[in-house]
Amino acid sequence: MSGIRWQERGYVKSALVLGLLCALVFTVIVYGVLRYQAGLQTAAIKIDESTKAKLTSGLLTQIFDYAANDLRAISKLPTTQRFNRDRTDVHKDLLKQVFQVQLEQKSVYNQIRFLDSQGAELVRLDYAFGRSLATPERHLQSKGARYYFTNTWAMPEGDVYVSPLDLNIENGKIDVPYLPMVRFGVPVFDESGYKQGAVILNMKGQSLLETFRLSMTDTYPAFLLNSDGDILSGPDENEEWGFMFGLPSAFKREYSQAWQQIAQSDSGFAETPAGLFIYETVRPLQRIDSSPNGRNYVWKAVSFVPRSSLPTSTIFVHPWVVGFYVFGVLITLVVAFYYQFSSYKRRQLRRENEQQSKRFWKISSVLGDGLIVMDKDGTVTYINPEAERILGWPSDELVATQGHQIFHVHEGDESSCSILNVMNTRQLYRSKDEEFRRKDDSTLPVILNAAPLTSDTGDEGVVISFQDFSETKRYQDKIHSLAYQDTLTGLPNRRVLEDHLQQAIGFSGRHERHLGLMFLDLDHFKEVNDTYGHDAGDVLLKEVAVRLKNCVRKTDTVIRMGGDEFIILLAEVSEPNNVSSVAEKIIQAVGKPVTLPEGEARVGVSIGIVVATGDGVTGERLMQEADAAMYEAKKAGKNRYVVQEHHMPSENGRGERH
């Protein structure tokens, strides 16, 4: 009896030992497997969040690059240079037109200003309520004490100052609601190389922050920090912009251990008791300013995975883990559960990676850039939706074709293609002079960046990002037209006259030929405006412009000075009397009735003419004499002309009335 009991005790003991041993082995296996899976998930999180941070850095840098290029172009425009030199009301109005076009074309900007050497605003346009508004002169402010003006003024020619991202301040107070703002400034130099003014461009900081939030997504909390650790964008709006009110950084206060690591390196991971921080340094000025100042202008894009969301914290309290361990004595159940668990996790990771890949390609088209990827043989392997829209080719028609032969337009064969050549140079290729061919066989100018695509196994191809440049070219043509053409009649303006008059004077002096300058003022034009309205007056001015052009040669120049005043330059007159024939022809042509939508109108024209030849002639003197002759024609009864021969200041002129 006692032996049986001892056997039972021995069996129980051995079973208990074996059970404990199996439980220990099972526990070790389960623990190892769970730790391994948690490590995989943590590694996947690090890769995904790091990739998002790098992409965000590139998007923000590209926005700054575009803004700096826009500001440089504005400061170099002839209109800006002329206003910087002359500061006249006419040039100021033209500069306002340039600023207006820029604000209405680029919704990311909300203010452009021209400041003088003391920081006083001379021209200021704001974009609000869907249109650009010019600030009246009585409301213009002095910004001489503002940091962005003093820093801009210190910049050398060709460099662009970029302010920190902060809140807009007007009249010494922070605007409410908050208006995040980045200011770009560039000094404007005169012909002698001296600074005479500065152009300040305000970019909406909210667009930068929206790009940041869209790129980082809302999977985990994300922070955009400045170089001092202050929060520019974060999950809690109450913790943003504290530095603008003299408050300490909420991020450094709550996550001081993480900030120490983030501040010391450009990118990486910081694991703290609070959780996991994945960060990337953003240098928005790396393409604009290679100086130490540009390299020190940094932000930090940080993705924060709280400790409670980390796989190492969640996986061990999962209900199936507890159940698996309780009923895991049986090895078969352990193996089966582990196999199913591993398969499920692998499939889940694979789906997440595929979704991440699709999302990143979608983000690549947020800024409106087309994207084309070609392999080392020039075969298209990928084209994003924006590229499909711009080129007109669907992806299935372009993929697997020779992209160089289909859409790239340039002289020479494939061996001279600058885009494909980046695989040999291994350098980024940028250009604003390339052309792509659309499916309808039309061509369009593009701005593109082409970079070699490489891997550990060697060259893989080239990736091309591009934008349709045709709208910008049309905008440049429009700016040129505004500077040199009368917007109502299409005739050249006074700037063209000054150039043509100097050429005619030079030709007259060299060849001793006559030139004629005619000042014309319409008679009874005010009555037309009063009777039929200003719209009818505009129609009449257009018709008069056509008639004047028909009365002179193609080599002569017809100018509208403004209002109902015109100037005609007869560059080469064989005989002084010939100007009288032209004047009579003009009087007859202008005197004919003009059919308006409201009725029929007649006007006359008073013409003052000066004829000159030889040396000692100046354009200013000729214009004064022609203007005086025109007023003589007015006094003599209107609708006639007076010819005045040019004379030196010491001589007397003689005029003829007709």
GROMACS .gro file of C-alpha atoms in nm, residues 101-536:
model
  436
  101VAL     CA    1  -0.030   8.923  -6.077
  102GLN     CA    2   0.211   8.737  -5.846
  103LEU     CA    3  -0.035   8.724  -5.553
  104GLU     CA    4  -0.326   8.614  -5.771
  105GLN     CA    5  -0.119   8.344  -5.946
  106LYS     CA    6   0.031   8.194  -5.628
  107SER     CA    7  -0.223   8.141  -5.350
  108VAL     CA    8   0.055   8.035  -5.111
  109TYR     CA    9   0.161   8.403  -5.080
  110ASN     CA   10  -0.046   8.666  -4.900
  111GLN     CA   11   0.168   8.981  -4.907
  112ILE     CA   12   0.438   9.151  -5.116
  113ARG     CA   13   0.606   9.479  -5.018
  114PHE     CA   14   0.871   9.715  -5.150
  115LEU     CA   15   1.061   9.891  -4.869
  116ASP     CA   16   1.304  10.178  -4.903
  117SER     CA   17   1.652  10.191  -4.746
  118GLN     CA   18   1.503  10.297  -4.410
  119GLY     CA   19   1.249  10.018  -4.402
  120ALA     CA   20   0.948  10.233  -4.488
  121GLU     CA   21   0.681  10.060  -4.697
  122LEU     CA   22   0.650  10.224  -5.040
  123VAL     CA   23   0.431   9.959  -5.205
  124ARG     CA   24   0.231   9.694  -5.023
  125LEU     CA   25  -0.023   9.446  -5.158
  126ASP     CA   26  -0.214   9.193  -4.949
  127TYR     CA   27  -0.417   8.899  -5.076
  128ALA     CA   28  -0.747   8.868  -4.894
  129PHE     CA   29  -1.104   8.767  -4.974
  130GLY     CA   30  -1.002   8.620  -5.308
  131ARG     CA   31  -0.826   8.927  -5.448
  132SER     CA   32  -0.517   9.141  -5.400
  133LEU     CA   33  -0.554   9.478  -5.229
  134ALA     CA   34  -0.308   9.768  -5.238
  135THR     CA   35  -0.258   9.943  -4.903
  136PRO     CA   36  -0.329  10.320  -4.918
  137GLU     CA   37  -0.024  10.537  -4.856
  138ARG     CA   38  -0.164  10.671  -4.528
  139HIS     CA   39  -0.173  10.317  -4.386
  140LEU     CA   40   0.179  10.219  -4.494
  141GLN     CA   41   0.410  10.142  -4.201
  142SER     CA   42   0.779  10.158  -4.122
  143LYS     CA   43   0.942   9.818  -4.074
  144GLY     CA   44   1.296   9.949  -4.024
  145ALA     CA   45   1.318   9.802  -3.673
  146ARG     CA   46   1.181   9.459  -3.769
  147TYR     CA   47   1.437   9.181  -3.775
  148TYR     CA   48   1.344   9.057  -4.119
  149PHE     CA   49   1.420   9.397  -4.275
  150THR     CA   50   1.756   9.442  -4.100
  151ASN     CA   51   1.859   9.087  -4.193
  152THR     CA   52   1.745   9.133  -4.554
  153TRP     CA   53   1.936   9.460  -4.580
  154ALA     CA   54   2.254   9.279  -4.469
  155MET     CA   55   2.229   9.021  -4.750
  156PRO     CA   56   2.470   9.044  -5.048
  157GLU     CA   57   2.340   9.066  -5.404
  158GLY     CA   58   2.180   8.743  -5.524
  159ASP     CA   59   2.115   8.600  -5.173
  160VAL     CA   60   1.770   8.563  -5.019
  161TYR     CA   61   1.693   8.611  -4.650
  162VAL     CA   62   1.438   8.372  -4.503
  163SER     CA   63   1.285   8.449  -4.164
  164PRO     CA   64   1.192   8.193  -3.900
  165LEU     CA   65   0.841   8.053  -3.915
  166ASP     CA   66   0.649   8.264  -3.664
  167LEU     CA   67   0.320   8.453  -3.619
  168ASN     CA   68   0.241   8.772  -3.808
  169ILE     CA   69   0.274   9.098  -3.615
  170GLU     CA   70   0.094   9.414  -3.724
  171ASN     CA   71   0.131   9.747  -3.541
  172GLY     CA   72   0.333   9.578  -3.268
  173LYS     CA   73   0.068   9.312  -3.188
  174ILE     CA   74   0.028   8.947  -3.284
  175ASP     CA   75  -0.261   8.902  -3.529
  176VAL     CA   76  -0.559   8.707  -3.394
  177PRO     CA   77  -0.653   8.455  -3.521
  178TYR     CA   78  -0.292   8.344  -3.552
  179LEU     CA   79  -0.134   8.381  -3.897
  180PRO     CA   80   0.182   8.167  -3.924
  181MET     CA   81   0.420   8.343  -4.160
  182VAL     CA   82   0.757   8.300  -4.332
  183ARG     CA   83   0.910   8.612  -4.481
  184PHE     CA   84   1.148   8.606  -4.776
  185GLY     CA   85   1.354   8.918  -4.837
  186VAL     CA   86   1.598   9.027  -5.105
  187PRO     CA   87   1.775   9.366  -5.136
  188VAL     CA   88   1.737   9.555  -5.464
  189PHE     CA   89   2.051   9.716  -5.603
  190ASP     CA   90   2.082  10.011  -5.841
  191GLU     CA   91   2.299  10.020  -6.152
  192SER     CA   92   2.602  10.121  -5.943
  193GLY     CA   93   2.567   9.823  -5.713
  194TYR     CA   94   2.425  10.015  -5.414
  195LYS     CA   95   2.126   9.895  -5.214
  196GLN     CA   96   1.827  10.121  -5.264
  197GLY     CA   97   1.538   9.910  -5.148
  198ALA     CA   98   1.416   9.563  -5.058
  199VAL     CA   99   1.134   9.331  -5.167
  200ILE     CA  100   0.967   9.133  -4.887
  201LEU     CA  101   0.746   8.834  -4.977
  202ASN     CA  102   0.520   8.682  -4.708
  203MET     CA  103   0.435   8.315  -4.750
  204LYS     CA  104   0.145   8.164  -4.559
  205GLY     CA  105   0.296   7.946  -4.290
  206GLN     CA  106  -0.033   7.759  -4.270
  207SER     CA  107   0.035   7.603  -4.612
  208LEU     CA  108   0.368   7.470  -4.482
  209LEU     CA  109   0.201   7.330  -4.172
  210GLU     CA  110  -0.077   7.170  -4.380
  211THR     CA  111   0.186   7.006  -4.600
  212PHE     CA  112   0.361   6.879  -4.287
  213ARG     CA  113   0.042   6.736  -4.139
  214LEU     CA  114  -0.067   6.574  -4.465
  215SER     CA  115   0.273   6.415  -4.518
  216MET     CA  116   0.315   6.287  -4.160
  217THR     CA  117  -0.051   6.163  -4.141
  218ASP     CA  118  -0.235   6.106  -3.815
  219THR     CA  119  -0.122   5.749  -3.739
  220TYR     CA  120   0.090   5.877  -3.452
  221PRO     CA  121   0.130   6.224  -3.298
  222ALA     CA  122   0.369   6.439  -3.502
  223PHE     CA  123   0.565   6.750  -3.406
  224LEU     CA  124   0.736   7.017  -3.615
  225LEU     CA  125   0.997   7.186  -3.395
  226ASN     CA  126   1.225   7.480  -3.459
  227SER     CA  127   1.595   7.471  -3.372
  228ASP     CA  128   1.517   7.574  -3.012
  229GLY     CA  129   1.269   7.294  -2.962
  230ASP     CA  130   0.961   7.517  -2.976
  231ILE     CA  131   0.648   7.354  -3.120
  232LEU     CA  132   0.539   7.495  -3.459
  233SER     CA  133   0.287   7.215  -3.519
  234GLY     CA  134   0.177   6.946  -3.279
  235PRO     CA  135  -0.114   6.732  -3.166
  236ASP     CA  136  -0.215   6.992  -2.902
  237GLU     CA  137  -0.280   7.339  -3.048
  238ASN     CA  138  -0.251   7.496  -2.701
  239GLU     CA  139   0.119   7.405  -2.691
  240GLU     CA  140   0.202   7.569  -3.028
  241TRP     CA  141   0.372   7.910  -3.068
  242GLY     CA  142   0.457   7.943  -2.701
  243PHE     CA  143   0.788   8.111  -2.786
  244MET     CA  144   0.597   8.402  -2.944
  245PHE     CA  145   0.465   8.484  -2.593
  246GLY     CA  146   0.791   8.422  -2.406
  247LEU     CA  147   0.683   8.077  -2.279
  248PRO     CA  148   0.930   7.785  -2.246
  249SER     CA  149   0.910   7.497  -2.491
  250ALA     CA  150   0.638   7.250  -2.396
  251PHE     CA  151   0.820   6.976  -2.590
  252LYS     CA  152   1.148   7.022  -2.401
  253ARG     CA  153   0.956   7.034  -2.074
  254GLU     CA  154   0.761   6.712  -2.133
  255TYR     CA  155   1.023   6.518  -2.333
  256SER     CA  156   1.356   6.659  -2.217
  257GLN     CA  157   1.542   6.327  -2.256
  258ALA     CA  158   1.421   6.286  -2.615
  259TRP     CA  159   1.508   6.648  -2.706
  260GLN     CA  160   1.870   6.599  -2.595
  261GLN     CA  161   1.912   6.321  -2.854
  262ILE     CA  162   1.706   6.497  -3.125
  263ALA     CA  163   1.906   6.820  -3.095
  264GLN     CA  164   2.244   6.640  -3.125
  265SER     CA  165   2.194   6.449  -3.453
  266ASP     CA  166   2.026   6.500  -3.790
  267SER     CA  167   1.809   6.188  -3.787
  268GLY     CA  168   1.749   5.873  -3.589
  269PHE     CA  169   1.545   5.725  -3.306
  270ALA     CA  170   1.514   5.820  -2.942
  271GLU     CA  171   1.367   5.561  -2.705
  272THR     CA  172   1.259   5.705  -2.371
  273PRO     CA  173   1.022   5.599  -2.092
  274ALA     CA  174   0.757   5.813  -2.263
  275GLY     CA  175   0.785   5.622  -2.592
  276LEU     CA  176   0.968   5.611  -2.926
  277PHE     CA  177   1.063   5.930  -3.117
  278ILE     CA  178   1.156   5.904  -3.487
  279TYR     CA  179   1.304   6.230  -3.614
  280GLU     CA  180   1.454   6.389  -3.924
  281THR     CA  181   1.626   6.728  -3.958
  282VAL     CA  182   1.466   6.963  -4.212
  283ARG     CA  183   1.696   7.219  -4.372
  284PRO     CA  184   1.459   7.430  -4.585
  285LEU     CA  185   1.741   7.655  -4.707
  286GLN     CA  186   1.984   7.387  -4.826
  287ARG     CA  187   1.907   7.468  -5.193
  288ILE     CA  188   1.888   7.844  -5.134
  289ASP     CA  189   2.174   7.928  -4.899
  290SER     CA  190   2.482   7.703  -4.862
  291SER     CA  191   2.638   7.936  -4.601
  292PRO     CA  192   2.654   7.844  -4.228
  293ASN     CA  193   2.341   8.053  -4.180
  294GLY     CA  194   2.153   7.834  -4.426
  295ARG     CA  195   2.282   7.514  -4.268
  296ASN     CA  196   2.183   7.637  -3.921
  297TYR     CA  197   1.825   7.715  -4.031
  298VAL     CA  198   1.676   7.382  -3.924
  299TRP     CA  199   1.351   7.227  -3.810
  300LYS     CA  200   1.290   6.885  -3.666
  301ALA     CA  201   1.013   6.661  -3.801
  302VAL     CA  202   0.930   6.423  -3.517
  303SER     CA  203   0.690   6.128  -3.508
  304PHE     CA  204   0.603   6.011  -3.157
  305VAL     CA  205   0.489   5.658  -3.076
  306PRO     CA  206   0.372   5.656  -2.711
  307ARG     CA  207   0.492   5.376  -2.487
  308SER     CA  208   0.138   5.244  -2.464
  309SER     CA  209   0.125   5.208  -2.846
  310LEU     CA  210   0.458   5.024  -2.883
  311PRO     CA  211   0.435   4.653  -2.968
  312THR     CA  212   0.655   4.565  -2.667
  313SER     CA  213   0.386   4.709  -2.438
  314THR     CA  214   0.072   4.591  -2.612
  315ILE     CA  215   0.158   4.247  -2.738
  316PHE     CA  216   0.202   4.079  -2.398
  317VAL     CA  217  -0.139   4.188  -2.267
  318HIS     CA  218  -0.328   4.085  -2.575
  319PRO     CA  219  -0.617   3.850  -2.483
  320TRP     CA  220  -0.506   3.577  -2.721
  321VAL     CA  221  -0.161   3.570  -2.559
  322VAL     CA  222  -0.310   3.507  -2.216
  323GLY     CA  223  -0.541   3.240  -2.354
  324PHE     CA  224  -0.261   3.087  -2.559
  325TYR     CA  225  -0.037   3.060  -2.255
  326VAL     CA  226  -0.311   2.907  -2.031
  327PHE     CA  227  -0.397   2.642  -2.288
  328GLY     CA  228  -0.049   2.613  -2.431
  329VAL     CA  229   0.057   2.301  -2.247
  330LEU     CA  230  -0.011   2.105  -2.559
  331ILE     CA  231   0.283   2.158  -2.801
  332THR     CA  232   0.063   2.108  -3.108
  333LEU     CA  233  -0.159   2.396  -3.004
  334VAL     CA  234   0.150   2.603  -2.943
  335VAL     CA  235   0.296   2.524  -3.287
  336ALA     CA  236  -0.037   2.570  -3.464
  337PHE     CA  237  -0.105   2.898  -3.289
  338TYR     CA  238   0.246   3.024  -3.353
  339TYR     CA  239   0.222   2.932  -3.722
  340GLN     CA  240  -0.112   3.107  -3.762
  341PHE     CA  241   0.009   3.405  -3.563
  342SER     CA  242   0.329   3.436  -3.770
  343SER     CA  243   0.141   3.402  -4.098
  344TYR     CA  244  -0.113   3.662  -3.991
  345LYS     CA  245   0.156   3.907  -3.885
  346ARG     CA  246   0.347   3.862  -4.209
  347ARG     CA  247   0.035   3.923  -4.414
  348GLN     CA  248  -0.050   4.226  -4.202
  349LEU     CA  249   0.298   4.374  -4.243
  350ARG     CA  250   0.284   4.306  -4.617
  351ARG     CA  251  -0.052   4.485  -4.650
  352GLU     CA  252   0.070   4.777  -4.443
  353ASN     CA  253   0.383   4.808  -4.659
  354GLU     CA  254   0.173   4.801  -4.978
  355GLN     CA  255  -0.061   5.067  -4.836
  356GLN     CA  256   0.234   5.280  -4.730
  357SER     CA  257   0.385   5.251  -5.077
  358LYS     CA  258   0.060   5.362  -5.243
  359ARG     CA  259   0.018   5.648  -4.997
  360PHE     CA  260   0.372   5.775  -5.053
  361TRP     CA  261   0.321   5.778  -5.430
  362LYS     CA  262  -0.001   5.973  -5.375
  363ILE     CA  263   0.179   6.226  -5.155
  364SER     CA  264   0.442   6.272  -5.429
  365SER     CA  265   0.174   6.433  -5.647
  366VAL     CA  266   0.033   6.670  -5.383
  367LEU     CA  267   0.248   6.961  -5.504
  368GLY     CA  268   0.142   6.912  -5.864
  369ASP     CA  269   0.467   6.755  -5.986
  370GLY     CA  270   0.466   6.491  -6.258
  371LEU     CA  271   0.680   6.184  -6.180
  372ILE     CA  272   0.833   5.945  -6.434
  373VAL     CA  273   1.070   5.657  -6.357
  374MET     CA  274   1.281   5.494  -6.631
  375ASP     CA  275   1.520   5.203  -6.606
  376LYS     CA  276   1.882   5.209  -6.724
  377ASP     CA  277   1.767   5.125  -7.080
  378GLY     CA  278   1.536   5.429  -7.094
  379THR     CA  279   1.217   5.220  -7.058
  380VAL     CA  280   0.937   5.381  -6.856
  381THR     CA  281   0.856   5.176  -6.545
  382TYR     CA  282   0.626   5.417  -6.360
  383ILE     CA  283   0.425   5.734  -6.430
  384ASN     CA  284   0.216   5.906  -6.163
  385PRO     CA  285  -0.135   6.050  -6.218
  386GLU     CA  286  -0.011   6.409  -6.244
  387ALA     CA  287   0.229   6.312  -6.523
  388GLU     CA  288  -0.060   6.135  -6.699
  389ARG     CA  289  -0.265   6.454  -6.677
  390ILE     CA  290   0.012   6.683  -6.802
  391LEU     CA  291   0.128   6.462  -7.090
  392GLY     CA  292  -0.214   6.324  -7.185
  393TRP     CA  293  -0.087   5.965  -7.194
  394PRO     CA  294  -0.249   5.701  -6.973
  395SER     CA  295  -0.005   5.496  -6.770
  396ASP     CA  296  -0.071   5.171  -6.958
  397GLU     CA  297   0.027   5.333  -7.290
  398LEU     CA  298   0.353   5.484  -7.163
  399VAL     CA  299   0.485   5.214  -6.930
  400ALA     CA  300   0.722   4.965  -7.100
  401THR     CA  301   0.794   5.211  -7.386
  402GLN     CA  302   1.108   5.410  -7.465
  403GLY     CA  303   1.029   5.737  -7.289
  404HIS     CA  304   1.305   5.933  -7.458
  405GLN     CA  305   1.164   5.863  -7.803
  406ILE     CA  306   0.803   5.936  -7.703
  407PHE     CA  307   0.791   6.244  -7.481
  408HIS     CA  308   1.138   6.404  -7.461
  409VAL     CA  309   1.197   6.673  -7.726
  410HIS     CA  310   1.554   6.795  -7.798
  411GLU     CA  311   1.810   6.806  -8.074
  412GLY     CA  312   2.038   6.510  -8.120
  413ASP     CA  313   1.998   6.141  -8.048
  414GLU     CA  314   1.962   5.948  -7.725
  415SER     CA  315   2.334   5.964  -7.652
  416SER     CA  316   2.311   6.342  -7.604
  417CYS     CA  317   2.004   6.330  -7.378
  418SER     CA  318   2.079   6.524  -7.060
  419ILE     CA  319   1.814   6.332  -6.866
  420LEU     CA  320   1.949   5.985  -6.944
  421ASN     CA  321   2.305   6.111  -6.898
  422VAL     CA  322   2.253   6.148  -6.523
  423MET     CA  323   2.317   5.774  -6.495
  424ASN     CA  324   2.671   5.843  -6.618
  425THR     CA  325   2.735   6.164  -6.424
  426ARG     CA  326   2.557   6.040  -6.108
  427GLN     CA  327   2.459   6.402  -6.047
  428LEU     CA  328   2.122   6.575  -6.019
  429TYR     CA  329   2.017   6.748  -6.342
  430ARG     CA  330   1.792   7.055  -6.319
  431SER     CA  331   1.658   7.250  -6.615
  432LYS     CA  332   1.397   7.510  -6.707
  433ASP     CA  333   1.462   7.479  -7.081
  434GLU     CA  334   1.338   7.127  -7.155
  435GLU     CA  335   1.032   7.042  -7.363
  436PHE     CA  336   0.806   6.737  -7.341
  437ARG     CA  337   0.574   6.611  -7.612
  438ARG     CA  338   0.211   6.544  -7.525
  439LYS     CA  339   0.003   6.267  -7.672
  440ASP     CA  340  -0.166   6.512  -7.912
  441ASP     CA  341   0.186   6.586  -8.049
  442SER     CA  342   0.193   6.936  -7.900
  443THR     CA  343   0.492   7.043  -7.696
  444LEU     CA  344   0.505   7.218  -7.363
  445PRO     CA  345   0.794   7.373  -7.167
  446VAL     CA  346   0.872   7.206  -6.835
  447ILE     CA  347   1.083   7.260  -6.524
  448LEU     CA  348   1.240   6.928  -6.432
  449ASN     CA  349   1.475   6.756  -6.190
  450ALA     CA  350   1.633   6.428  -6.302
  451ALA     CA  351   1.824   6.215  -6.053
  452PRO     CA  352   2.000   5.879  -6.089
  453LEU     CA  353   1.821   5.585  -5.930
  454THR     CA  354   2.073   5.348  -5.772
  455SER     CA  355   2.082   5.054  -5.535
  456ASP     CA  356   2.339   4.827  -5.376
  457THR     CA  357   2.346   4.621  -5.694
  458GLY     CA  358   2.430   4.919  -5.918
  459ASP     CA  359   2.248   5.161  -6.148
  460GLU     CA  360   1.875   5.107  -6.184
  461GLY     CA  361   1.764   5.406  -6.389
  462VAL     CA  362   1.655   5.765  -6.355
  463VAL     CA  363   1.364   5.938  -6.178
  464ILE     CA  364   1.222   6.260  -6.327
  465SER     CA  365   1.000   6.511  -6.148
  466PHE     CA  366   0.864   6.794  -6.361
  467GLN     CA  367   0.611   7.077  -6.376
  468ASP     CA  368   0.424   7.238  -6.663
  469PHE     CA  369   0.610   7.568  -6.723
  470SER     CA  370   0.373   7.703  -6.990
  471GLU     CA  371   0.160   7.905  -6.746
  472THR     CA  372   0.472   8.072  -6.602
  473LYS     CA  373   0.594   8.161  -6.951
  474ARG     CA  374   0.258   8.316  -7.031
  475TYR     CA  375   0.281   8.509  -6.704
  476GLN     CA  376   0.628   8.639  -6.802
  477ASP     CA  377   0.496   8.746  -7.143
  478LYS     CA  378   0.207   8.924  -6.970
  479ILE     CA  379   0.448   9.112  -6.742
  480HIS     CA  380   0.652   9.220  -7.046
  481SER     CA  381   0.334   9.338  -7.222
  482LEU     CA  382   0.226   9.542  -6.919
  483ALA     CA  383   0.563   9.714  -6.910
  484TYR     CA  384   0.578   9.820  -7.276
  485GLN     CA  385   0.222   9.833  -7.411
  486ASP     CA  386  -0.087  10.044  -7.352
  487THR     CA  387  -0.349   9.807  -7.217
  488LEU     CA  388  -0.648   9.978  -7.384
  489THR     CA  389  -0.534  10.038  -7.742
  490GLY     CA  390  -0.248   9.792  -7.771
  491LEU     CA  391  -0.020  10.076  -7.884
  492PRO     CA  392   0.333  10.106  -7.743
  493ASN     CA  393   0.367  10.323  -7.434
  494ARG     CA  394   0.605  10.604  -7.340
  495ARG     CA  395   0.894  10.368  -7.261
  496VAL     CA  396   0.896  10.251  -7.621
  497LEU     CA  397   0.881  10.612  -7.740
  498GLU     CA  398   1.190  10.706  -7.538
  499ASP     CA  399   1.388  10.424  -7.695
  500HIS     CA  400   1.267  10.487  -8.053
  501LEU     CA  401   1.316  10.864  -8.019
  502GLN     CA  402   1.678  10.825  -7.914
  503GLN     CA  403   1.740  10.592  -8.211
  504ALA     CA  404   1.577  10.842  -8.451
  505ILE     CA  405   1.785  11.130  -8.312
  506GLY     CA  406   2.101  10.928  -8.353
  507PHE     CA  407   2.012  10.837  -8.711
  508SER     CA  408   1.925  11.201  -8.791
  509GLY     CA  409   2.259  11.324  -8.656
  510ARG     CA  410   2.463  11.068  -8.849
  511HIS     CA  411   2.285  11.102  -9.185
  512GLU     CA  412   2.158  11.462  -9.160
  513ARG     CA  413   1.802  11.354  -9.222
  514HIS     CA  414   1.488  11.516  -9.081
  515LEU     CA  415   1.269  11.359  -8.815
  516GLY     CA  416   0.923  11.468  -8.708
  517LEU     CA  417   0.753  11.449  -8.368
  518MET     CA  418   0.376  11.503  -8.353
  519PHE     CA  419   0.172  11.568  -8.036
  520LEU     CA  420  -0.200  11.495  -8.084
  521ASP     CA  421  -0.489  11.583  -7.854
  522LEU     CA  422  -0.846  11.490  -7.943
  523ASP     CA  423  -1.100  11.773  -7.961
  524HIS     CA  424  -1.445  11.730  -7.801
  525PHE     CA  425  -1.351  11.393  -7.650
  526LYS     CA  426  -1.491  11.498  -7.313
  527GLU     CA  427  -1.832  11.556  -7.473
  528VAL     CA  428  -1.829  11.195  -7.601
  529ASN     CA  429  -1.755  11.066  -7.251
  530ASP     CA  430  -2.023  11.287  -7.096
  531THR     CA  431  -2.282  11.192  -7.359
  532TYR     CA  432  -2.221  10.821  -7.413
  533GLY     CA  433  -2.016  10.716  -7.110
  534HIS     CA  434  -1.658  10.607  -7.052
  535ASP     CA  435  -1.704  10.268  -7.217
  536ALA     CA  436  -1.800  10.443  -7.540
   0.00000   0.00000   0.00000
